[in-house]
Coordinates of C-alpha atoms in Angstrom, one line a residue:
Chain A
X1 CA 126.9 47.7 52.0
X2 CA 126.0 44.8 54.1
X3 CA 128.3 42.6 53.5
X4 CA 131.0 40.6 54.9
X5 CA 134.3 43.1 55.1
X6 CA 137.7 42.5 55.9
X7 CA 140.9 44.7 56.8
X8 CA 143.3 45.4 55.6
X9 CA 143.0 44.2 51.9
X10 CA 146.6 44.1 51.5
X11 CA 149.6 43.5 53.9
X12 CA 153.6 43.3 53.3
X13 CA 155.6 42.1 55.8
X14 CA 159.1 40.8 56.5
X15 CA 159.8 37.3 57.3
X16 CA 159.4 37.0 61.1
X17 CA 156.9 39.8 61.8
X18 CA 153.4 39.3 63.4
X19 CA 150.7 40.1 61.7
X20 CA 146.5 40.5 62.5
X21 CA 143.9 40.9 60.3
X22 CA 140.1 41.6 61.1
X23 CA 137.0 40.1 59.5
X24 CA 133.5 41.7 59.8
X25 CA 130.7 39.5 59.0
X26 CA 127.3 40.4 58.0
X27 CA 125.1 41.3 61.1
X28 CA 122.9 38.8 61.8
X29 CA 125.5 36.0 61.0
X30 CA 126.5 34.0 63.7
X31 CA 129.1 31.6 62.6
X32 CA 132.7 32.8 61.1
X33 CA 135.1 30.9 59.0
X34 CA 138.5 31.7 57.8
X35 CA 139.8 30.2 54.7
X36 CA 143.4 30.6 53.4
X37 CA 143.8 30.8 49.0
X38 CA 147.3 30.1 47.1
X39 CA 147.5 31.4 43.6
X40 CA 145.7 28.4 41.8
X41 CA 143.9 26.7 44.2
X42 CA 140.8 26.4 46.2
X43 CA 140.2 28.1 49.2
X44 CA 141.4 25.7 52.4
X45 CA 139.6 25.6 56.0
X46 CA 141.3 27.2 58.3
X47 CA 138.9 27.7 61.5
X48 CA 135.1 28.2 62.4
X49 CA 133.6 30.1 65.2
X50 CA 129.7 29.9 66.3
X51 CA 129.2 32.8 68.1
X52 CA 132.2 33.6 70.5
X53 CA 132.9 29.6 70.1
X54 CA 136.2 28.3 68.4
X55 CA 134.7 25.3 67.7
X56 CA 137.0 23.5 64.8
X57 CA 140.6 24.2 63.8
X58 CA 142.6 22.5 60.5
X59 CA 145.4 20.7 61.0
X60 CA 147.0 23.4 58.8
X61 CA 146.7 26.1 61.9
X62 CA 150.3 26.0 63.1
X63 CA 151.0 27.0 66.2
X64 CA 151.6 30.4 64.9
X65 CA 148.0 31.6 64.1
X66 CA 145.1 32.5 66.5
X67 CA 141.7 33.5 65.8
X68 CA 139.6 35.7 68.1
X69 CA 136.2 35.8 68.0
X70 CA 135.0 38.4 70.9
X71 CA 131.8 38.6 71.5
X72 CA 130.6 37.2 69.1
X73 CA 131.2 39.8 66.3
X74 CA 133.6 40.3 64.4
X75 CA 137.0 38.4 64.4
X76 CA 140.7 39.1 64.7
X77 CA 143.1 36.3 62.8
X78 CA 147.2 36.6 64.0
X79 CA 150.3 35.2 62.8
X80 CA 153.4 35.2 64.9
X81 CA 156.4 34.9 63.3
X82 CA 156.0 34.9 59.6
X83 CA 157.4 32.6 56.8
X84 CA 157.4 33.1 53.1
X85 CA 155.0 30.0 52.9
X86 CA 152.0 32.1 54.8
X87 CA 152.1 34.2 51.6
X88 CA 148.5 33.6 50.7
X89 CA 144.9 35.7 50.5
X90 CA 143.0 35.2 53.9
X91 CA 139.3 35.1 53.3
X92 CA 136.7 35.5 55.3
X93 CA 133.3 33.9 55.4
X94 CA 129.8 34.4 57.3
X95 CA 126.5 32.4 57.5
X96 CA 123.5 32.5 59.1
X97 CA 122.4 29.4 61.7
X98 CA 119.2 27.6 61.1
X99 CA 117.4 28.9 58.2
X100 CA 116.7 27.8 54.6
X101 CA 120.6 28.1 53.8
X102 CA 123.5 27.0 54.7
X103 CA 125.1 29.1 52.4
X104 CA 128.5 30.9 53.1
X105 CA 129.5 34.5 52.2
X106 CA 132.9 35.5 51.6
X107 CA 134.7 39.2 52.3
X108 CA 137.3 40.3 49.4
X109 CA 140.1 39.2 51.3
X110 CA 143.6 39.9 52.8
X111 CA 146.4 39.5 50.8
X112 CA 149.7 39.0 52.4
X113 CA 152.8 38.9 51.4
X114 CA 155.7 38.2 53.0
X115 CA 159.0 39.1 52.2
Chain B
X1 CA 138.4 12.0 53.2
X2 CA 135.8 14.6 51.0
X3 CA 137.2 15.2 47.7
X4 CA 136.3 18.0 45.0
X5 CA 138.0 17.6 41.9
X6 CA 137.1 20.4 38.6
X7 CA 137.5 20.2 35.2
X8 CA 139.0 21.9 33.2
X9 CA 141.4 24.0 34.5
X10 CA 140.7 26.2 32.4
X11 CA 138.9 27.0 29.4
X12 CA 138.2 29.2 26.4
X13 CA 135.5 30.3 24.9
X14 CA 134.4 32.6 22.2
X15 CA 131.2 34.6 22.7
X16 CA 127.8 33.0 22.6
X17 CA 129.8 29.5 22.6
X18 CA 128.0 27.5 24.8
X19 CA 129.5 24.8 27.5
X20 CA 129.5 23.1 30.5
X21 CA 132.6 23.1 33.6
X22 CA 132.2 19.8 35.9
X23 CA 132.6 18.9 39.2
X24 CA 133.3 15.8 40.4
X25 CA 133.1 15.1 44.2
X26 CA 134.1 12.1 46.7
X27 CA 132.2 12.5 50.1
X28 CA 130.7 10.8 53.0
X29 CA 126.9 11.9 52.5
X30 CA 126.7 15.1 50.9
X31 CA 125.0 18.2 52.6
X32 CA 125.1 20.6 50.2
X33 CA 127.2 21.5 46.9
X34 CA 127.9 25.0 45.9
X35 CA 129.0 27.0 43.1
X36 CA 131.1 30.4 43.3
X37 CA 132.3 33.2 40.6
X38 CA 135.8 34.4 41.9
X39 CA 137.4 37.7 40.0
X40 CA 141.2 38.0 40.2
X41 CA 142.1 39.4 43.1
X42 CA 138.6 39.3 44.9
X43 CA 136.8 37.1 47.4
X44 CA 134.1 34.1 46.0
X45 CA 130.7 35.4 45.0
X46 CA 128.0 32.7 45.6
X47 CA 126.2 31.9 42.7
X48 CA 124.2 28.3 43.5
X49 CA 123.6 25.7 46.5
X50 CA 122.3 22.3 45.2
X51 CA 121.2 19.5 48.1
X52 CA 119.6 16.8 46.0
X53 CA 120.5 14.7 42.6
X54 CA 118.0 15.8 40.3
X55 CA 118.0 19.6 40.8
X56 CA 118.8 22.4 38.7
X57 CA 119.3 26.2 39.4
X58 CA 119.2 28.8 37.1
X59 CA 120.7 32.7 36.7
X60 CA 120.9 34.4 33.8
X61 CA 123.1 32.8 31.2
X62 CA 124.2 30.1 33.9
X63 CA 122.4 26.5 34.9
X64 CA 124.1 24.2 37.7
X65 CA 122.8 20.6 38.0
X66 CA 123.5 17.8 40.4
X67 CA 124.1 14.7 39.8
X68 CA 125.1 11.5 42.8
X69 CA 128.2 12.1 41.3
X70 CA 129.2 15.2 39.7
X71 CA 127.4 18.9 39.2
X72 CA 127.7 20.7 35.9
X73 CA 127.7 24.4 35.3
X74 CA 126.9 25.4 31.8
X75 CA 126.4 28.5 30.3
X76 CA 125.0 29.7 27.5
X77 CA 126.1 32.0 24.9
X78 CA 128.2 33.5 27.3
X79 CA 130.1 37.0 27.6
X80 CA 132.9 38.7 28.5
X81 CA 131.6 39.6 31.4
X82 CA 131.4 35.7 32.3
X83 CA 134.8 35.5 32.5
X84 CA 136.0 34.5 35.7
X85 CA 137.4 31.4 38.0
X86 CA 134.2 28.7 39.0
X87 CA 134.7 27.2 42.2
X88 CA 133.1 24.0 43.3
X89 CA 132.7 23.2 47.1
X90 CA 131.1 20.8 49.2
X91 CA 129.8 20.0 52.9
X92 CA 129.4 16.8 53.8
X93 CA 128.3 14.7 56.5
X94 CA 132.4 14.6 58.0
X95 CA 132.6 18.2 57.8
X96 CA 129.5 19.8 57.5
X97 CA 130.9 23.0 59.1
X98 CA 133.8 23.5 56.2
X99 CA 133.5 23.8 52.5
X100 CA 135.8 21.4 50.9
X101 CA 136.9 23.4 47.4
X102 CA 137.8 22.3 44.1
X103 CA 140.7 23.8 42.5
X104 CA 138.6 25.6 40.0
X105 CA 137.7 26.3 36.0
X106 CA 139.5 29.4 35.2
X107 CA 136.8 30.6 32.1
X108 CA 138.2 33.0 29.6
X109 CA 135.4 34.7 27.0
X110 CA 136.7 35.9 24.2
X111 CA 134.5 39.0 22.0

């Protein structure tokens, strides 16, 4: 399989704990997204690499969160210090540059919960 | 500030009852809207891009259309199998490096 994968699927942890998750994308993607999903909603923005490049952040990366992209392959997303309000899936999402497309694949996901 | 807004939230259909889910958008110069199929539990799955009012895309039982305003999704004598959240997203011309989702139509086929 090809696509984009991310690790681990699912994560408990207790309230003050760091946690990292990695993203893979598919191979000949150069830019990386993160996204974060609550139970009913859309996904939100999170961050954006092109190549090794963090090039945009939301306002909704606290202080706590990091993304790595080394490299330029896959990526590493931490949060320091959880709180039950970064319960959430993480996804993941690839795309090619230039192209015909500007479409975006997603992994399946991290879920973490946070106790 | 880019705005995606679905309806419904949800629906329910029997099988082979056709409809259509909408999505309504608010953006600054629209690059590109797109259509996902998310299962519980698992990441999007793209299904369409649109760029331009006017164009249509078609996959199996499902057709997405674009509007200025607003893209539809209908499908067609659907399945089971069609059962599933729709997401709606968006670049624009203010973000054109980040979808902007919808909330989504959480679809529900009934045999």
């Amino acid at each position: 399989d090809t696509g984009v994968s991310q690790d681990p699927r699912h994560k408990i942890t207790k309230r003050g704990q760091n946690v990292t998750f990695r993203c893979d994308p598919i191979s000949e993607h150069n830019r990386l997204y993160w996204y974060r999903q609550t139970l009913g909603q859309g996904p939100e923005f999170l961050t954006y690499f092109q190549n090794e490049a963090q090039l945009e952040k939301s306002r909704l990366l606290s202080d706590r969160f990091s993304a790595e992209r080394p490299k330029g392959s896959f990526s590493t997303l931490e949060i320091q210090r959880t709180e039950q309000g970064d319960s959430a899936m993480y996804l993941c999402a690839s795309r090619t540059s230039g192209g015909s497309t500007d479409t975006q694949y997603f992994g399946p996901g991290t879920r973490l919960t946070v106790l | 500030e880019d705005q995606v807004t679905q309806s419904p939230e949800a629906l329910r259909l029997q099988e082979g009852e056709s409809s259509s889910l909408n999505c309504s958008y608010t953006v600054s110069g629209l690059r590109g809207l797109f259509w996902y199929r998310q299962d519980p539990g698992k990441g999007p799955e793209f299904l369409f891009t649109l760029y331009s009012a006017g164009e249509e895309k078609e996959k199996e039982r499902l057709k997405a259309t674009l509007t200025k305003k607003e893209s539809f999704l209908h499908i067609t004598a659907p399945k089971p199998e069609d059962s599933a959240t729709y997401l709606c997203a968006v670049y624009s011309n203010t973000g054109f490096q980040k979808l902007v989702f919808g909330t989504g139509t959480r679809l529900l086929v009934s045999p």
